[in-house]
Amino acid sequence: MKNYILLVLAAFAIGSGLYFSTQTASAVGVAETLKTVAYDDPSIPKKERSGKYGFDKAHSSLGFRIRHLGLVDVPGHFRNFDGSFFYDAENVGKSSIKFTAEVRSVDTGIDARDNHLRSVDFFDVPSFPEMKFESKAVKKKGKSLRVTGDLTLKGITKEVQIPVKLSGPLKDERGQLRMGASGTVEINRRDFGITYGGNLPNGVQVLSDKVVVEIAIEGVKEVGD
């Protein structure tokens, strides 16, 4: 119980940070905290651990960071997203994850910037309202997983690999089985047709091509699964 309380407190503290207030926390911060307080209940057998987990969106986040003028990383997140993951504790290779985000829900904390991001210069929301990810392969690598899948953004699909750190499972105060999954992947925005932004006279990019996508998911095992 003590470890569970620590996990809840950590999630709450992070939730008031990076991009979201439950939805403004850095997934990197979440991942680092999970390394410290993640708890795996050894009394839960593999068969019970396995199954489909729906996203607990109140304790999950889908965010990103992009460098501005080569100086600082500017954060953002998507407020509306959903998904699930299937975890096979006996054969991790059979595990999978998928999620969808409403790109219109992009939030960087600045209304004018968010409206620009929704325009044709960036996400072109009217034409491409969703961002999607669906895994194709999952492999165990040390204490983490290597998830390979298709990321679709602005109508373009590219294969990406995401290192994923698992935490849990544990049972909450209601007896629900929960697991955490956090990961970070770097993509090139130009690969997805997002090319807005030039260079300063000294050659420094106004916006970097590289974007860090950060995922922190708390999943609840579906009843009967």
PDB file of C-alpha atoms in Angstrom:
ATOM      1  CA  MET A   1       0.000   0.000   0.000  1.00  0.00           C
ATOM      2  CA  LYS A   2       2.869   2.341   0.818  1.00  0.00           C
ATOM      3  CA  ASN A   3       4.354   1.852  -2.640  1.00  0.00           C
ATOM      4  CA  TYR A   4       0.993   2.443  -4.293  1.00  0.00           C
ATOM      5  CA  ILE A   5       0.528   5.715  -2.383  1.00  0.00           C
ATOM      6  CA  LEU A   6       3.996   6.822  -3.514  1.00  0.00           C
ATOM      7  CA  LEU A   7       3.080   6.049  -7.122  1.00  0.00           C
ATOM      8  CA  VAL A   8      -0.173   8.008  -6.878  1.00  0.00           C
ATOM      9  CA  LEU A   9       1.542  10.988  -5.239  1.00  0.00           C
ATOM     10  CA  ALA A  10       4.248  10.989  -7.900  1.00  0.00           C
ATOM     11  CA  ALA A  11       1.686  10.902 -10.693  1.00  0.00           C
ATOM     12  CA  PHE A  12      -0.231  13.769  -9.077  1.00  0.00           C
ATOM     13  CA  ALA A  13       2.899  15.868  -8.622  1.00  0.00           C
ATOM     14  CA  ILE A  14       3.987  15.326 -12.200  1.00  0.00           C
ATOM     15  CA  GLY A  15       0.469  15.993 -13.407  1.00  0.00           C
ATOM     16  CA  SER A  16       0.803  19.636 -12.439  1.00  0.00           C
ATOM     17  CA  GLY A  17       4.063  20.040 -14.392  1.00  0.00           C
ATOM     18  CA  LEU A  18       5.082  20.026 -18.088  1.00  0.00           C
ATOM     19  CA  TYR A  19       2.116  20.196 -20.417  1.00  0.00           C
ATOM     20  CA  PHE A  20      -1.000  19.134 -18.615  1.00  0.00           C
ATOM     21  CA  SER A  21      -2.324  19.526 -15.174  1.00  0.00           C
ATOM     22  CA  THR A  22      -3.114  15.825 -15.101  1.00  0.00           C
ATOM     23  CA  GLN A  23      -2.480  16.658 -18.694  1.00  0.00           C
ATOM     24  CA  THR A  24       0.450  19.037 -18.390  1.00  0.00           C
ATOM     25  CA  ALA A  25       3.241  16.814 -17.173  1.00  0.00           C
ATOM     26  CA  SER A  26       6.323  15.779 -19.091  1.00  0.00           C
ATOM     27  CA  ALA A  27       6.304  12.145 -20.084  1.00  0.00           C
ATOM     28  CA  VAL A  28      10.041  12.244 -19.560  1.00  0.00           C
ATOM     29  CA  GLY A  29       9.423  13.438 -16.003  1.00  0.00           C
ATOM     30  CA  VAL A  30       6.882  10.664 -15.576  1.00  0.00           C
ATOM     31  CA  ALA A  31       9.334   8.087 -16.860  1.00  0.00           C
ATOM     32  CA  GLU A  32      12.087   9.296 -14.526  1.00  0.00           C
ATOM     33  CA  THR A  33       9.756   9.238 -11.545  1.00  0.00           C
ATOM     34  CA  LEU A  34       8.522   5.749 -12.380  1.00  0.00           C
ATOM     35  CA  LYS A  35      12.111   4.535 -12.261  1.00  0.00           C
ATOM     36  CA  THR A  36      12.175   5.650  -8.652  1.00  0.00           C
ATOM     37  CA  VAL A  37       8.788   4.587  -7.319  1.00  0.00           C
ATOM     38  CA  ALA A  38       7.455   1.971  -9.787  1.00  0.00           C
ATOM     39  CA  TYR A  39       6.088  -1.036  -7.967  1.00  0.00           C
ATOM     40  CA  ASP A  40       5.603  -4.553  -9.265  1.00  0.00           C
ATOM     41  CA  ASP A  41       3.437  -6.712  -7.015  1.00  0.00           C
ATOM     42  CA  PRO A  42       5.169 -10.126  -7.086  1.00  0.00           C
ATOM     43  CA  SER A  43       2.033 -11.839  -5.789  1.00  0.00           C
ATOM     44  CA  ILE A  44       0.178 -11.228  -9.088  1.00  0.00           C
ATOM     45  CA  PRO A  45       0.659 -14.292 -11.346  1.00  0.00           C
ATOM     46  CA  LYS A  46       1.557 -13.976 -15.023  1.00  0.00           C
ATOM     47  CA  LYS A  47      -1.827 -15.244 -16.169  1.00  0.00           C
ATOM     48  CA  GLU A  48      -3.619 -12.520 -14.219  1.00  0.00           C
ATOM     49  CA  ARG A  49      -1.233  -9.837 -15.501  1.00  0.00           C
ATOM     50  CA  SER A  50      -1.989 -10.695 -19.112  1.00  0.00           C
ATOM     51  CA  GLY A  51      -4.891  -9.040 -20.900  1.00  0.00           C
ATOM     52  CA  LYS A  52      -6.194  -5.823 -22.408  1.00  0.00           C
ATOM     53  CA  TYR A  53      -5.655  -2.539 -20.566  1.00  0.00           C
ATOM     54  CA  GLY A  54      -7.628   0.596 -21.425  1.00  0.00           C
ATOM     55  CA  PHE A  55      -6.006   4.016 -20.985  1.00  0.00           C
ATOM     56  CA  ASP A  56      -6.826   5.821 -17.749  1.00  0.00           C
ATOM     57  CA  LYS A  57      -6.750   9.221 -19.435  1.00  0.00           C
ATOM     58  CA  ALA A  58      -6.844  11.116 -16.124  1.00  0.00           C
ATOM     59  CA  HIS A  59      -3.424   9.635 -15.331  1.00  0.00           C
ATOM     60  CA  SER A  60      -1.919   9.444 -18.814  1.00  0.00           C
ATOM     61  CA  SER A  61      -0.298  11.881 -21.214  1.00  0.00           C
ATOM     62  CA  LEU A  62       0.687  12.250 -24.860  1.00  0.00           C
ATOM     63  CA  GLY A  63       3.053  15.136 -25.411  1.00  0.00           C
ATOM     64  CA  PHE A  64       5.924  16.493 -27.476  1.00  0.00           C
ATOM     65  CA  ARG A  65       8.880  18.890 -27.380  1.00  0.00           C
ATOM     66  CA  ILE A  66      10.489  20.935 -30.165  1.00  0.00           C
ATOM     67  CA  ARG A  67      13.547  23.192 -29.933  1.00  0.00           C
ATOM     68  CA  HIS A  68      13.063  26.889 -30.695  1.00  0.00           C
ATOM     69  CA  LEU A  69      15.987  28.934 -32.097  1.00  0.00           C
ATOM     70  CA  GLY A  70      18.360  26.241 -30.890  1.00  0.00           C
ATOM     71  CA  LEU A  71      17.840  27.526 -27.348  1.00  0.00           C
ATOM     72  CA  VAL A  72      15.061  25.771 -25.458  1.00  0.00           C
ATOM     73  CA  ASP A  73      12.581  22.938 -25.922  1.00  0.00           C
ATOM     74  CA  VAL A  74       8.992  24.175 -26.152  1.00  0.00           C
ATOM     75  CA  PRO A  75       6.479  21.617 -24.829  1.00  0.00           C
ATOM     76  CA  GLY A  76       2.981  20.759 -25.957  1.00  0.00           C
ATOM     77  CA  HIS A  77       0.462  17.970 -25.591  1.00  0.00           C
ATOM     78  CA  PHE A  78      -2.798  16.596 -26.990  1.00  0.00           C
ATOM     79  CA  ARG A  79      -5.693  16.911 -24.566  1.00  0.00           C
ATOM     80  CA  ASN A  80      -7.940  14.381 -26.315  1.00  0.00           C
ATOM     81  CA  PHE A  81      -6.546  10.927 -26.959  1.00  0.00           C
ATOM     82  CA  ASP A  82      -7.477   7.323 -26.286  1.00  0.00           C
ATOM     83  CA  GLY A  83      -6.138   3.845 -26.757  1.00  0.00           C
ATOM     84  CA  SER A  84      -5.343   0.500 -25.197  1.00  0.00           C
ATOM     85  CA  PHE A  85      -2.563  -2.012 -24.883  1.00  0.00           C
ATOM     86  CA  PHE A  86      -2.567  -5.794 -24.679  1.00  0.00           C
ATOM     87  CA  TYR A  87       0.057  -7.311 -22.433  1.00  0.00           C
ATOM     88  CA  ASP A  88       1.077 -10.960 -22.546  1.00  0.00           C
ATOM     89  CA  ALA A  89       3.237 -11.640 -19.517  1.00  0.00           C
ATOM     90  CA  GLU A  90       4.158 -15.150 -20.686  1.00  0.00           C
ATOM     91  CA  ASN A  91       5.003 -14.184 -24.275  1.00  0.00           C
ATOM     92  CA  VAL A  92       5.824 -10.479 -24.483  1.00  0.00           C
ATOM     93  CA  GLY A  93       6.108 -10.711 -28.261  1.00  0.00           C
ATOM     94  CA  LYS A  94       2.339 -11.093 -28.441  1.00  0.00           C
ATOM     95  CA  SER A  95       1.808  -7.760 -26.698  1.00  0.00           C
ATOM     96  CA  SER A  96       0.563  -4.707 -28.604  1.00  0.00           C
ATOM     97  CA  ILE A  97      -0.458  -1.063 -28.217  1.00  0.00           C
ATOM     98  CA  LYS A  98      -2.473   1.443 -30.209  1.00  0.00           C
ATOM     99  CA  PHE A  99      -3.684   4.987 -29.670  1.00  0.00           C
ATOM    100  CA  THR A 100      -5.393   7.848 -31.472  1.00  0.00           C
ATOM    101  CA  ALA A 101      -5.122  11.580 -30.716  1.00  0.00           C
ATOM    102  CA  GLU A 102      -7.381  14.397 -31.898  1.00  0.00           C
ATOM    103  CA  VAL A 103      -4.876  16.849 -33.378  1.00  0.00           C
ATOM    104  CA  ARG A 104      -7.317  19.737 -32.846  1.00  0.00           C
ATOM    105  CA  SER A 105      -6.757  19.280 -29.118  1.00  0.00           C
ATOM    106  CA  VAL A 106      -3.102  20.383 -29.357  1.00  0.00           C
ATOM    107  CA  ASP A 107      -2.229  22.596 -26.409  1.00  0.00           C
ATOM    108  CA  THR A 108       1.001  24.522 -25.860  1.00  0.00           C
ATOM    109  CA  GLY A 109      -0.513  27.036 -23.462  1.00  0.00           C
ATOM    110  CA  ILE A 110      -0.567  29.852 -26.056  1.00  0.00           C
ATOM    111  CA  ASP A 111      -3.854  30.203 -27.969  1.00  0.00           C
ATOM    112  CA  ALA A 112      -2.377  32.012 -30.987  1.00  0.00           C
ATOM    113  CA  ARG A 113       0.329  29.379 -31.357  1.00  0.00           C
ATOM    114  CA  ASP A 114      -2.161  26.529 -30.972  1.00  0.00           C
ATOM    115  CA  ASN A 115      -4.350  27.998 -33.729  1.00  0.00           C
ATOM    116  CA  HIS A 116      -1.288  28.268 -35.964  1.00  0.00           C
ATOM    117  CA  LEU A 117      -0.421  24.629 -35.252  1.00  0.00           C
ATOM    118  CA  ARG A 118      -3.932  23.637 -36.350  1.00  0.00           C
ATOM    119  CA  SER A 119      -3.491  25.461 -39.682  1.00  0.00           C
ATOM    120  CA  VAL A 120      -2.164  24.178 -43.001  1.00  0.00           C
ATOM    121  CA  ASP A 121       1.323  25.378 -41.995  1.00  0.00           C
ATOM    122  CA  PHE A 122       1.523  22.547 -39.472  1.00  0.00           C
ATOM    123  CA  PHE A 123      -1.099  19.870 -38.740  1.00  0.00           C
ATOM    124  CA  ASP A 124      -3.802  20.998 -41.221  1.00  0.00           C
ATOM    125  CA  VAL A 125      -6.506  19.778 -38.850  1.00  0.00           C
ATOM    126  CA  PRO A 126      -9.503  20.045 -41.266  1.00  0.00           C
ATOM    127  CA  SER A 127      -7.792  17.627 -43.669  1.00  0.00           C
ATOM    128  CA  PHE A 128      -6.028  15.394 -41.140  1.00  0.00           C
ATOM    129  CA  PRO A 129      -7.931  15.394 -37.834  1.00  0.00           C
ATOM    130  CA  GLU A 130      -6.174  12.450 -36.166  1.00  0.00           C
ATOM    131  CA  MET A 131      -2.739  11.154 -35.287  1.00  0.00           C
ATOM    132  CA  LYS A 132      -2.490   7.383 -34.861  1.00  0.00           C
ATOM    133  CA  PHE A 133      -0.039   4.762 -33.709  1.00  0.00           C
ATOM    134  CA  GLU A 134      -0.390   0.998 -33.972  1.00  0.00           C
ATOM    135  CA  SER A 135       2.330  -1.449 -33.004  1.00  0.00           C
ATOM    136  CA  LYS A 136       3.531  -4.212 -35.306  1.00  0.00           C
ATOM    137  CA  ALA A 137       6.110  -5.915 -33.096  1.00  0.00           C
ATOM    138  CA  VAL A 138       7.129  -5.928 -29.445  1.00  0.00           C
ATOM    139  CA  LYS A 139      10.460  -7.280 -28.226  1.00  0.00           C
ATOM    140  CA  LYS A 140      11.919  -7.480 -24.763  1.00  0.00           C
ATOM    141  CA  LYS A 141      15.215  -5.600 -24.441  1.00  0.00           C
ATOM    142  CA  GLY A 142      16.772  -5.777 -20.996  1.00  0.00           C
ATOM    143  CA  LYS A 143      14.268  -4.425 -18.495  1.00  0.00           C
ATOM    144  CA  SER A 144      12.384  -2.514 -21.180  1.00  0.00           C
ATOM    145  CA  LEU A 145      10.451  -3.269 -24.349  1.00  0.00           C
ATOM    146  CA  ARG A 146      11.197  -2.199 -27.915  1.00  0.00           C
ATOM    147  CA  VAL A 147       7.899  -1.382 -29.633  1.00  0.00           C
ATOM    148  CA  THR A 148       7.923  -1.095 -33.432  1.00  0.00           C
ATOM    149  CA  GLY A 149       4.858   0.336 -35.122  1.00  0.00           C
ATOM    150  CA  ASP A 150       3.309   2.708 -37.632  1.00  0.00           C
ATOM    151  CA  LEU A 151       2.865   6.369 -36.700  1.00  0.00           C
ATOM    152  CA  THR A 152       0.429   8.262 -38.918  1.00  0.00           C
ATOM    153  CA  LEU A 153       0.482  12.059 -38.872  1.00  0.00           C
ATOM    154  CA  LYS A 154      -0.867  14.468 -41.476  1.00  0.00           C
ATOM    155  CA  GLY A 155      -1.860  11.522 -43.645  1.00  0.00           C
ATOM    156  CA  ILE A 156       1.691  10.115 -43.764  1.00  0.00           C
ATOM    157  CA  THR A 157       2.622   6.809 -42.143  1.00  0.00           C
ATOM    158  CA  LYS A 158       6.161   6.039 -40.976  1.00  0.00           C
ATOM    159  CA  GLU A 159       7.576   3.168 -38.976  1.00  0.00           C
ATOM    160  CA  VAL A 160       9.047   4.165 -35.610  1.00  0.00           C
ATOM    161  CA  GLN A 161      10.620   2.304 -32.707  1.00  0.00           C
ATOM    162  CA  ILE A 162       9.742   3.303 -29.154  1.00  0.00           C
ATOM    163  CA  PRO A 163      11.659   2.070 -26.090  1.00  0.00           C
ATOM    164  CA  VAL A 164       8.975   1.448 -23.459  1.00  0.00           C
ATOM    165  CA  LYS A 165       9.460   1.168 -19.716  1.00  0.00           C
ATOM    166  CA  LEU A 166       6.819  -0.935 -17.944  1.00  0.00           C
ATOM    167  CA  SER A 167       5.801  -0.505 -14.319  1.00  0.00           C
ATOM    168  CA  GLY A 168       3.473  -2.632 -12.253  1.00  0.00           C
ATOM    169  CA  PRO A 169       1.212  -4.377 -12.184  1.00  0.00           C
ATOM    170  CA  LEU A 170      -0.480  -3.577  -8.938  1.00  0.00           C
ATOM    171  CA  LYS A 171      -4.039  -3.472  -7.652  1.00  0.00           C
ATOM    172  CA  ASP A 172      -5.530  -0.133  -6.664  1.00  0.00           C
ATOM    173  CA  GLU A 173      -7.797   0.534  -3.709  1.00  0.00           C
ATOM    174  CA  ARG A 174     -10.765  -0.808  -5.712  1.00  0.00           C
ATOM    175  CA  GLY A 175      -8.971  -4.004  -6.661  1.00  0.00           C
ATOM    176  CA  GLN A 176      -8.469  -2.932 -10.288  1.00  0.00           C
ATOM    177  CA  LEU A 177      -5.301  -4.193 -11.903  1.00  0.00           C
ATOM    178  CA  ARG A 178      -3.131  -1.373 -13.287  1.00  0.00           C
ATOM    179  CA  MET A 179       0.088  -1.116 -15.293  1.00  0.00           C
ATOM    180  CA  GLY A 180       2.196   1.823 -16.423  1.00  0.00           C
ATOM    181  CA  ALA A 181       3.972   2.238 -19.761  1.00  0.00           C
ATOM    182  CA  SER A 182       6.180   5.199 -20.622  1.00  0.00           C
ATOM    183  CA  GLY A 183       8.354   5.907 -23.634  1.00  0.00           C
ATOM    184  CA  THR A 184      10.053   8.574 -25.730  1.00  0.00           C
ATOM    185  CA  VAL A 185      10.725   8.616 -29.457  1.00  0.00           C
ATOM    186  CA  GLU A 186      12.388  11.208 -31.699  1.00  0.00           C
ATOM    187  CA  ILE A 187      10.880  11.889 -35.128  1.00  0.00           C
ATOM    188  CA  ASN A 188      11.690  14.241 -37.994  1.00  0.00           C
ATOM    189  CA  ARG A 189       8.691  16.495 -38.608  1.00  0.00           C
ATOM    190  CA  ARG A 190       9.635  16.885 -42.285  1.00  0.00           C
ATOM    191  CA  ASP A 191       9.076  13.154 -42.764  1.00  0.00           C
ATOM    192  CA  PHE A 192       5.418  13.909 -42.012  1.00  0.00           C
ATOM    193  CA  GLY A 193       5.099  16.896 -44.339  1.00  0.00           C
ATOM    194  CA  ILE A 194       5.518  19.567 -41.639  1.00  0.00           C
ATOM    195  CA  THR A 195       8.101  21.928 -43.134  1.00  0.00           C
ATOM    196  CA  TYR A 196       7.109  25.381 -41.839  1.00  0.00           C
ATOM    197  CA  GLY A 197       9.920  27.552 -40.453  1.00  0.00           C
ATOM    198  CA  GLY A 198      13.211  28.698 -41.944  1.00  0.00           C
ATOM    199  CA  ASN A 199      16.662  29.628 -40.721  1.00  0.00           C
ATOM    200  CA  LEU A 200      18.185  32.743 -39.172  1.00  0.00           C
ATOM    201  CA  PRO A 201      20.973  34.527 -41.097  1.00  0.00           C
ATOM    202  CA  ASN A 202      23.503  32.573 -39.014  1.00  0.00           C
ATOM    203  CA  GLY A 203      21.951  29.285 -40.128  1.00  0.00           C
ATOM    204  CA  VAL A 204      20.180  28.424 -36.860  1.00  0.00           C
ATOM    205  CA  GLN A 205      16.761  26.857 -37.417  1.00  0.00           C
ATOM    206  CA  VAL A 206      13.757  28.746 -36.057  1.00  0.00           C
ATOM    207  CA  LEU A 207      12.191  25.355 -35.324  1.00  0.00           C
ATOM    208  CA  SER A 208      14.208  22.158 -35.214  1.00  0.00           C
ATOM    209  CA  ASP A 209      13.334  19.325 -37.567  1.00  0.00           C
ATOM    210  CA  LYS A 210      13.543  16.881 -34.685  1.00  0.00           C
ATOM    211  CA  VAL A 211      10.531  16.505 -32.415  1.00  0.00           C
ATOM    212  CA  VAL A 212      10.508  14.394 -29.259  1.00  0.00           C
ATOM    213  CA  VAL A 213       7.222  12.545 -28.696  1.00  0.00           C
ATOM    214  CA  GLU A 214       6.599  11.542 -25.081  1.00  0.00           C
ATOM    215  CA  ILE A 215       4.101   8.939 -23.919  1.00  0.00           C
ATOM    216  CA  ALA A 216       3.116   8.064 -20.350  1.00  0.00           C
ATOM    217  CA  ILE A 217       0.205   5.664 -19.989  1.00  0.00           C
ATOM    218  CA  GLU A 218      -1.517   4.224 -16.954  1.00  0.00           C
ATOM    219  CA  GLY A 219      -3.665   1.313 -18.064  1.00  0.00           C
ATOM    220  CA  VAL A 220      -6.534  -0.392 -16.263  1.00  0.00           C
ATOM    221  CA  LYS A 221      -7.170  -4.035 -17.080  1.00  0.00           C
ATOM    222  CA  GLU A 222     -10.605  -4.532 -18.555  1.00  0.00           C
ATOM    223  CA  VAL A 223     -13.008  -6.606 -16.495  1.00  0.00           C
ATOM    224  CA  GLY A 224     -13.287 -10.174 -17.719  1.00  0.00           C
ATOM    225  CA  ASP A 225     -10.142  -9.979 -19.808  1.00  0.00           C
TER     226      ASP A 225
END
